[in-house]
mmCIF file of C-alpha atoms and ligand atoms in Angstrom:
data_model
loop_
_atom_site.group_PDB
_atom_site.id
_atom_site.type_symbol
_atom_site.label_atom_id
_atom_site.label_comp_id
_atom_site.label_asym_id
_atom_site.label_seq_id
_atom_site.Cartn_x
_atom_site.Cartn_y
_atom_site.Cartn_z
ATOM 1 C CA MET B 1 0.000 0.000 0.000
ATOM 2 C CA ALA B 2 1.220 3.534 -0.783
ATOM 3 C CA ALA B 3 0.134 6.943 0.480
ATOM 4 C CA VAL B 4 0.709 10.591 -0.405
ATOM 5 C CA GLY B 5 1.009 13.281 2.276
ATOM 6 C CA LYS B 6 0.954 17.058 1.843
ATOM 7 C CA GLY B 7 1.959 20.160 3.795
ATOM 8 C CA PHE B 8 1.819 23.835 2.769
ATOM 9 C CA GLY B 9 4.688 26.296 2.764
ATOM 10 C CA LYS B 10 4.019 29.582 4.517
ATOM 11 C CA CYS B 11 5.024 33.176 4.912
ATOM 12 C CA ILE B 12 4.651 35.014 8.184
ATOM 13 C CA LEU B 13 2.862 38.297 7.582
ATOM 14 C CA LEU B 14 3.549 39.681 11.034
ATOM 15 C CA GLY B 15 4.813 38.552 14.417
ATOM 16 C CA GLU B 16 7.676 36.089 13.878
ATOM 17 C CA HIS B 17 9.840 35.668 16.977
ATOM 18 C CA PHE B 18 7.342 37.596 19.151
ATOM 19 C CA VAL B 19 4.933 34.667 18.662
ATOM 20 C CA VAL B 20 7.364 32.456 20.603
ATOM 21 C CA TYR B 21 6.619 34.722 23.634
ATOM 22 C CA GLY B 22 2.847 34.590 23.219
ATOM 23 C CA VAL B 23 2.167 37.594 20.959
ATOM 24 C CA PRO B 24 -0.448 36.661 18.304
ATOM 25 C CA ALA B 25 1.100 36.359 14.824
ATOM 26 C CA TYR B 26 -0.345 36.146 11.323
ATOM 27 C CA ALA B 27 0.682 33.702 8.623
ATOM 28 C CA ALA B 28 -0.491 32.848 5.122
ATOM 29 C CA ALA B 29 -0.042 29.453 3.496
ATOM 30 C CA LEU B 30 1.667 29.441 0.121
ATOM 31 C CA PRO B 31 -0.230 27.725 -2.691
ATOM 32 C CA TYR B 32 2.540 25.112 -2.780
ATOM 33 C CA GLY B 33 4.637 23.188 -0.293
ATOM 34 C CA MET B 34 5.851 19.636 0.171
ATOM 35 C CA GLU B 35 4.477 16.319 -0.938
ATOM 36 C CA VAL B 36 5.784 12.906 0.109
ATOM 37 C CA GLU B 37 5.023 9.444 -1.187
ATOM 38 C CA ALA B 38 5.409 6.617 1.305
ATOM 39 C CA GLN B 39 4.812 2.918 1.671
ATOM 40 C CA SER B 40 4.940 0.321 4.430
ATOM 41 C CA ALA B 41 8.421 -1.193 4.917
ATOM 42 C CA SER B 42 10.336 -3.387 7.343
ATOM 43 C CA VAL B 43 12.420 -0.412 8.566
ATOM 44 C CA ASP B 44 12.060 3.371 8.254
ATOM 45 C CA ARG B 45 13.800 4.817 5.204
ATOM 46 C CA MET B 46 14.153 8.198 3.468
ATOM 47 C CA PRO B 47 15.375 8.909 -0.055
ATOM 48 C CA GLN B 48 18.882 10.358 -0.434
ATOM 49 C CA GLY B 49 18.971 14.150 -0.673
ATOM 50 C CA PRO B 50 18.722 17.256 1.460
ATOM 51 C CA TYR B 51 15.958 15.851 3.689
ATOM 52 C CA ALA B 52 17.457 12.392 4.367
ATOM 53 C CA GLU B 53 18.590 13.026 7.939
ATOM 54 C CA ALA B 54 15.903 15.494 9.061
ATOM 55 C CA GLY B 55 13.217 13.365 7.461
ATOM 56 C CA LEU B 56 14.202 10.259 9.457
ATOM 57 C CA LEU B 57 14.194 12.224 12.704
ATOM 58 C CA ALA B 58 10.793 13.710 11.842
ATOM 59 C CA LEU B 59 9.450 10.279 10.954
ATOM 60 C CA SER B 60 10.440 8.707 14.272
ATOM 61 C CA ARG B 61 9.018 11.629 16.331
ATOM 62 C CA ILE B 62 5.779 11.619 14.347
ATOM 63 C CA LYS B 63 5.310 7.855 14.584
ATOM 64 C CA ALA B 64 5.844 8.008 18.343
ATOM 65 C CA ASN B 65 3.274 10.808 18.650
ATOM 66 C CA LEU B 66 0.696 8.957 16.551
ATOM 67 C CA GLY B 67 1.428 5.620 18.235
ATOM 68 C CA VAL B 68 2.470 3.954 14.964
ATOM 69 C CA LYS B 69 4.907 1.041 15.301
ATOM 70 C CA VAL B 70 5.248 -0.336 11.744
ATOM 71 C CA GLY B 71 8.130 0.658 9.450
ATOM 72 C CA LEU B 72 7.636 3.202 6.699
ATOM 73 C CA GLU B 73 9.659 4.106 3.628
ATOM 74 C CA VAL B 74 9.360 7.545 2.075
ATOM 75 C CA THR B 75 9.920 6.815 -1.616
ATOM 76 C CA ALA B 76 9.710 10.359 -2.991
ATOM 77 C CA ILE B 77 9.761 13.952 -1.751
ATOM 78 C CA ARG B 78 8.541 16.732 -4.013
ATOM 79 C CA SER B 79 9.203 20.288 -2.883
ATOM 80 C CA LEU B 80 8.862 23.749 -4.315
ATOM 81 C CA LEU B 81 10.231 25.341 -1.144
ATOM 82 C CA PRO B 82 13.824 26.483 -0.807
ATOM 83 C CA VAL B 83 15.465 25.131 2.387
ATOM 84 C CA GLY B 84 16.390 27.629 5.134
ATOM 85 C CA ALA B 85 14.434 30.388 3.424
ATOM 86 C CA GLY B 86 11.876 31.018 6.145
ATOM 87 C CA LEU B 87 9.093 29.559 4.010
ATOM 88 C CA GLY B 88 8.370 26.682 6.367
ATOM 89 C CA SER B 89 10.024 23.809 4.502
ATOM 90 C CA SER B 90 10.691 21.761 7.647
ATOM 91 C CA ALA B 91 7.124 22.153 8.942
ATOM 92 C CA ALA B 92 5.671 21.355 5.510
ATOM 93 C CA LEU B 93 7.841 18.232 5.357
ATOM 94 C CA SER B 94 6.811 17.137 8.858
ATOM 95 C CA VAL B 95 3.121 17.662 8.141
ATOM 96 C CA ALA B 96 3.411 15.799 4.827
ATOM 97 C CA ILE B 97 5.119 12.893 6.602
ATOM 98 C CA ALA B 98 2.478 12.886 9.371
ATOM 99 C CA ASP B 99 -0.242 12.872 6.713
ATOM 100 C CA ALA B 100 1.308 9.851 4.934
ATOM 101 C CA VAL B 101 1.969 7.983 8.212
ATOM 102 C CA ALA B 102 -1.653 8.472 9.325
ATOM 103 C CA THR B 103 -3.002 7.242 5.988
ATOM 104 C CA LEU B 104 -0.746 4.162 5.935
ATOM 105 C CA ALA B 105 -1.650 3.330 9.543
ATOM 106 C CA GLY B 106 -5.365 3.706 8.785
ATOM 107 C CA LEU B 107 -5.752 6.538 11.314
ATOM 108 C CA ASN B 108 -8.503 9.024 10.715
ATOM 109 C CA CYS B 109 -6.609 12.136 11.856
ATOM 110 C CA THR B 110 -7.807 15.729 11.636
ATOM 111 C CA ARG B 111 -5.331 18.240 10.157
ATOM 112 C CA ILE B 112 -4.918 19.649 13.695
ATOM 113 C CA LYS B 113 -3.864 16.221 14.921
ATOM 114 C CA LEU B 114 -1.333 16.049 12.056
ATOM 115 C CA SER B 115 -0.091 19.505 13.047
ATOM 116 C CA ASP B 116 0.386 18.342 16.655
ATOM 117 C CA ALA B 117 2.368 15.300 15.475
ATOM 118 C CA ALA B 118 4.496 17.521 13.212
ATOM 119 C CA TYR B 119 5.149 19.843 16.179
ATOM 120 C CA GLU B 120 7.090 17.013 17.837
ATOM 121 C CA ALA B 121 9.442 17.011 14.836
ATOM 122 C CA GLU B 122 9.606 20.810 14.842
ATOM 123 C CA LYS B 123 10.786 20.732 18.465
ATOM 124 C CA ALA B 124 13.572 18.342 17.478
ATOM 125 C CA PHE B 125 14.655 20.709 14.677
ATOM 126 C CA HIS B 126 14.157 24.115 16.260
ATOM 127 C CA GLY B 127 14.318 23.749 20.041
ATOM 128 C CA ASN B 128 11.515 26.065 21.169
ATOM 129 C CA PRO B 129 9.186 26.652 18.207
ATOM 130 C CA SER B 130 5.874 28.430 18.709
ATOM 131 C CA GLY B 131 3.970 25.938 16.550
ATOM 132 C CA ILE B 132 2.819 28.531 14.006
ATOM 133 C CA ASP B 133 4.731 26.903 11.132
ATOM 134 C CA ASN B 134 3.286 23.399 11.543
ATOM 135 C CA THR B 135 -0.204 24.854 12.128
ATOM 136 C CA VAL B 136 -0.297 26.785 8.869
ATOM 137 C CA ALA B 137 1.496 23.929 7.040
ATOM 138 C CA ALA B 138 -1.351 21.627 8.099
ATOM 139 C CA LEU B 139 -4.379 23.917 7.845
ATOM 140 C CA GLY B 140 -3.487 26.249 4.952
ATOM 141 C CA GLY B 141 -5.259 29.597 4.457
ATOM 142 C CA VAL B 142 -4.477 32.679 6.516
ATOM 143 C CA LEU B 143 -4.308 32.303 10.291
ATOM 144 C CA ARG B 144 -4.046 34.326 13.429
ATOM 145 C CA TYR B 145 -2.037 32.166 15.815
ATOM 146 C CA GLU B 146 -1.524 32.721 19.516
ATOM 147 C CA ARG B 147 0.790 30.400 21.397
ATOM 148 C CA ARG B 148 -0.535 29.425 24.802
ATOM 149 C CA SER B 149 1.034 25.965 25.131
ATOM 150 C CA HIS B 150 4.020 27.424 27.028
ATOM 151 C CA LEU B 151 1.474 28.497 29.692
ATOM 152 C CA GLY B 152 -0.047 25.022 29.842
ATOM 153 C CA GLN B 153 -3.086 26.188 27.823
ATOM 154 C CA THR B 154 -4.410 25.404 24.357
ATOM 155 C CA ASN B 155 -3.026 27.493 21.488
ATOM 156 C CA VAL B 156 -5.562 29.802 19.839
ATOM 157 C CA ILE B 157 -5.897 29.301 16.085
ATOM 158 C CA GLU B 158 -8.206 31.580 14.155
ATOM 159 C CA PRO B 159 -8.609 31.220 10.371
ATOM 160 C CA LEU B 160 -8.957 34.687 8.813
ATOM 161 C CA GLN B 161 -11.286 35.539 5.966
ATOM 162 C CA VAL B 162 -9.591 37.406 3.129
ATOM 163 C CA LYS B 163 -11.885 40.291 2.244
ATOM 164 C CA HIS B 164 -9.148 42.442 0.734
ATOM 165 C CA PRO B 165 -6.449 40.681 -1.324
ATOM 166 C CA LEU B 166 -2.765 41.267 -0.543
ATOM 167 C CA SER B 167 -0.145 41.533 -3.281
ATOM 168 C CA LEU B 168 3.068 40.191 -1.797
ATOM 169 C CA LEU B 169 6.534 39.561 -3.128
ATOM 170 C CA VAL B 170 8.747 36.978 -1.434
ATOM 171 C CA ILE B 171 12.363 37.865 -2.205
ATOM 172 C CA GLU B 172 15.050 35.231 -1.695
ATOM 173 C CA THR B 173 18.247 36.694 -0.274
ATOM 174 C CA GLY B 174 20.200 33.618 -1.374
ATOM 175 C CA GLU B 175 21.609 32.953 2.094
ATOM 176 C CA ALA B 176 20.128 30.301 4.372
ATOM 177 C CA GLY B 177 19.006 31.066 7.909
ATOM 178 C CA GLN B 178 18.526 28.557 10.712
ATOM 179 C CA THR B 179 15.409 28.912 12.828
ATOM 180 C CA LYS B 180 16.983 27.308 15.904
ATOM 181 C CA VAL B 181 19.956 29.706 15.819
ATOM 182 C CA GLN B 182 17.776 32.795 15.381
ATOM 183 C CA VAL B 183 15.268 31.795 18.080
ATOM 184 C CA GLU B 184 18.178 31.206 20.475
ATOM 185 C CA LYS B 185 19.645 34.584 19.534
ATOM 186 C CA VAL B 186 16.413 36.296 20.594
ATOM 187 C CA ALA B 187 16.318 34.288 23.844
ATOM 188 C CA LYS B 188 19.864 35.478 24.618
ATOM 189 C CA PHE B 189 18.917 39.074 23.784
ATOM 190 C CA LYS B 190 15.976 38.790 26.205
ATOM 191 C CA GLN B 191 18.226 37.414 28.945
ATOM 192 C CA ALA B 192 20.790 40.175 28.517
ATOM 193 C CA ASN B 193 18.303 43.058 28.058
ATOM 194 C CA GLU B 194 15.118 42.226 30.006
ATOM 195 C CA ALA B 195 13.751 45.788 30.153
ATOM 196 C CA VAL B 196 14.469 46.592 26.494
ATOM 197 C CA PHE B 197 12.956 43.279 25.451
ATOM 198 C CA GLU B 198 9.778 44.029 27.448
ATOM 199 C CA ARG B 199 9.388 47.330 25.581
ATOM 200 C CA ILE B 200 9.935 45.630 22.226
ATOM 201 C CA LEU B 201 7.359 42.991 23.159
ATOM 202 C CA LEU B 202 4.807 45.677 24.091
ATOM 203 C CA ARG B 203 5.251 47.234 20.649
ATOM 204 C CA ALA B 204 4.756 43.790 19.083
ATOM 205 C CA TRP B 205 1.478 43.421 21.039
ATOM 206 C CA ASP B 206 0.324 46.838 19.747
ATOM 207 C CA ARG B 207 1.191 45.888 16.174
ATOM 208 C CA SER B 208 -0.611 42.584 16.533
ATOM 209 C CA ARG B 209 -3.813 44.363 17.602
ATOM 210 C CA GLU B 210 -3.429 46.988 14.883
ATOM 211 C CA PHE B 211 -2.903 44.312 12.248
ATOM 212 C CA MET B 212 -6.433 42.972 12.800
ATOM 213 C CA ILE B 213 -7.931 46.469 12.488
ATOM 214 C CA ALA B 214 -5.993 47.208 9.282
ATOM 215 C CA TRP B 215 -6.747 43.711 7.916
ATOM 216 C CA ASP B 216 -10.498 44.098 8.487
ATOM 217 C CA ALA B 217 -10.496 47.579 6.962
ATOM 218 C CA GLY B 218 -8.315 46.573 3.992
ATOM 219 C CA ASP B 219 -5.945 49.391 4.991
ATOM 220 C CA LEU B 220 -2.918 48.352 2.946
ATOM 221 C CA GLN B 221 -0.850 51.417 3.799
ATOM 222 C CA ARG B 222 -1.282 50.717 7.516
ATOM 223 C CA LEU B 223 -0.340 47.060 6.960
ATOM 224 C CA GLY B 224 2.781 48.231 5.117
ATOM 225 C CA ASP B 225 3.638 50.555 8.021
ATOM 226 C CA LEU B 226 3.258 47.603 10.413
ATOM 227 C CA PHE B 227 5.649 45.557 8.232
ATOM 228 C CA ASN B 228 8.215 48.382 8.479
ATOM 229 C CA SER B 229 7.823 48.831 12.211
ATOM 230 C CA ALA B 230 8.124 45.065 12.811
ATOM 231 C CA GLN B 231 11.293 45.039 10.711
ATOM 232 C CA ASP B 232 12.818 47.820 12.854
ATOM 233 C CA ASP B 233 12.316 45.692 15.971
ATOM 234 C CA LEU B 234 13.503 42.472 14.308
ATOM 235 C CA PHE B 235 16.630 44.354 13.237
ATOM 236 C CA GLY B 236 17.067 45.533 16.823
ATOM 237 C CA LEU B 237 16.884 41.949 18.052
ATOM 238 C CA GLY B 238 19.707 41.034 15.670
ATOM 239 C CA VAL B 239 17.821 38.596 13.427
ATOM 240 C CA SER B 240 18.075 40.597 10.199
ATOM 241 C CA SER B 241 21.130 40.429 7.930
ATOM 242 C CA GLU B 242 22.875 42.661 5.422
ATOM 243 C CA LYS B 243 21.257 40.803 2.536
ATOM 244 C CA ILE B 244 17.798 41.094 4.077
ATOM 245 C CA GLU B 245 18.336 44.824 4.622
ATOM 246 C CA LEU B 246 19.463 45.240 1.014
ATOM 247 C CA ALA B 247 16.422 43.358 -0.321
ATOM 248 C CA ILE B 248 14.186 45.542 1.861
ATOM 249 C CA ARG B 249 15.819 48.726 0.544
ATOM 250 C CA HIS B 250 15.232 47.534 -3.035
ATOM 251 C CA ALA B 251 11.633 46.687 -2.134
ATOM 252 C CA ARG B 252 10.989 50.160 -0.747
ATOM 253 C CA ASP B 253 12.663 51.713 -3.830
ATOM 254 C CA SER B 254 10.371 49.612 -6.025
ATOM 255 C CA GLY B 255 7.260 51.114 -4.414
ATOM 256 C CA ALA B 256 6.522 48.615 -1.639
ATOM 257 C CA LEU B 257 4.090 49.856 1.016
ATOM 258 C CA GLY B 258 6.215 48.003 3.543
ATOM 259 C CA ALA B 259 8.811 45.248 3.767
ATOM 260 C CA LYS B 260 10.220 42.949 6.424
ATOM 261 C CA LEU B 261 11.959 39.633 6.838
ATOM 262 C CA THR B 262 9.658 36.624 6.969
ATOM 263 C CA GLY B 263 10.317 33.569 9.114
ATOM 264 C CA ALA B 264 13.284 33.355 11.411
ATOM 265 C CA GLY B 265 15.656 35.698 9.532
ATOM 266 C CA GLY B 266 19.453 35.533 9.620
ATOM 267 C CA GLY B 267 19.058 35.035 5.856
ATOM 268 C CA GLY B 268 16.116 33.462 4.097
ATOM 269 C CA CYS B 269 13.537 35.752 2.535
ATOM 270 C CA ALA B 270 12.164 39.256 2.716
ATOM 271 C CA LEU B 271 8.461 39.935 2.224
ATOM 272 C CA ALA B 272 7.196 43.105 0.576
ATOM 273 C CA LEU B 273 3.621 44.368 0.300
ATOM 274 C CA TYR B 274 2.442 46.274 -2.786
ATOM 275 C CA ALA B 275 -0.675 48.314 -3.451
ATOM 276 C CA ASP B 276 -2.058 46.068 -6.207
ATOM 277 C CA PRO B 277 -1.113 43.293 -8.690
ATOM 278 C CA ASP B 278 0.211 45.826 -11.262
ATOM 279 C CA ALA B 279 2.630 47.320 -8.744
ATOM 280 C CA LEU B 280 3.610 43.774 -7.784
ATOM 281 C CA GLN B 281 4.418 42.859 -11.403
ATOM 282 C CA LEU B 282 6.553 45.981 -11.836
ATOM 283 C CA ALA B 283 8.468 45.178 -8.645
ATOM 284 C CA ARG B 284 8.944 41.589 -9.760
ATOM 285 C CA SER B 285 10.584 42.780 -13.011
ATOM 286 C CA ALA B 286 12.819 45.168 -11.052
ATOM 287 C CA PHE B 287 14.001 42.376 -8.756
ATOM 288 C CA LEU B 288 14.516 39.912 -11.625
ATOM 289 C CA SER B 289 16.656 42.463 -13.451
ATOM 290 C CA LYS B 290 18.832 42.659 -10.323
ATOM 291 C CA GLY B 291 19.289 38.866 -10.384
ATOM 292 C CA TYR B 292 16.973 38.005 -7.449
ATOM 293 C CA GLN B 293 14.769 34.932 -7.203
ATOM 294 C CA VAL B 294 11.276 36.058 -6.243
ATOM 295 C CA HIS B 295 7.858 34.498 -5.688
ATOM 296 C CA LEU B 296 4.569 36.309 -6.244
ATOM 297 C CA VAL B 297 1.998 35.600 -3.561
ATOM 298 C CA VAL B 298 -1.487 37.015 -3.949
ATOM 299 C CA VAL B 299 -3.325 36.288 -0.715
ATOM 300 C CA GLY B 300 -7.006 35.976 -1.586
HETATM 301 C C1 MEV L 401 9.741 30.784 12.092
HETATM 302 O O1 MEV L 401 9.031 30.562 10.884
HETATM 303 C C2 MEV L 401 8.948 31.624 13.033
HETATM 304 C C3 MEV L 401 9.608 31.907 14.370
HETATM 305 O O2 MEV L 401 8.746 32.802 15.083
HETATM 306 C C4 MEV L 401 9.860 30.662 15.176
HETATM 307 C C5 MEV L 401 8.600 30.031 15.680
HETATM 308 O O3 MEV L 401 7.560 30.720 15.800
HETATM 309 O O4 MEV L 401 8.629 28.852 15.967
HETATM 310 C C6 MEV L 401 10.944 32.635 14.189
#
């Protein structure tokens, strides 16, 4: 018997890093992600390639969480997500594996249950993840996500309706970032600068509340301003990079309403918001002529 499992890639619209400390964040699934093909086997196996080691670790964590004892061979992995780019490749892989494991084991799991299983793998990869990546990788759509698990409570997941489309450009910086390293960097910053961190966190709470107001009103300029303000604080925490800053400068020069890093930073991708699809197309051409790899994402 064979099974196919799927997980979405994602971009974080607002609130990365602050979400680890309980501030509600917003993420949109990408229309593509990861797909795995798997079959029952005597022992667990992964295909050779960039996911061989991480995939095996994810598989064993996920099987333990779902209570599956039989062996499983992943025979193929199809991905449109660059690794270490902040687009949720590890969460999409974990969710896709959980999906295939559940199907092969004959478990009737909800996508939330798959997300919870994938979270076990995410912890192995990233140390102290908030759970936003695996949640959006499993559920898709646009979500407001509030971590409460670190307080012994249930996380709050709210799917958002898209009444006003967003024209977004994901710009690859070409350098990989590691979520674990960046999350630890912020934890160290917090330890060394408690009072400053508290003030930064308060601003993140304000932005999070303002995001919902701007989202509901379709106030793109305000959303762009929130992107810029979030980027200032992410820069202050030390999770931006020269290449991210350069991509953001180009984005602002190309007419973006706002731009920020997306995901953990330290490399990976920048995310820029434009007024409409025409402005997005113009920006895309400008970035391509500079040699960047970019992805158009129209949310809604
Ligand atoms: C990574 O996509 C988002 C971070 O906030 C980490 C996490 O929430 O687990 C940086």
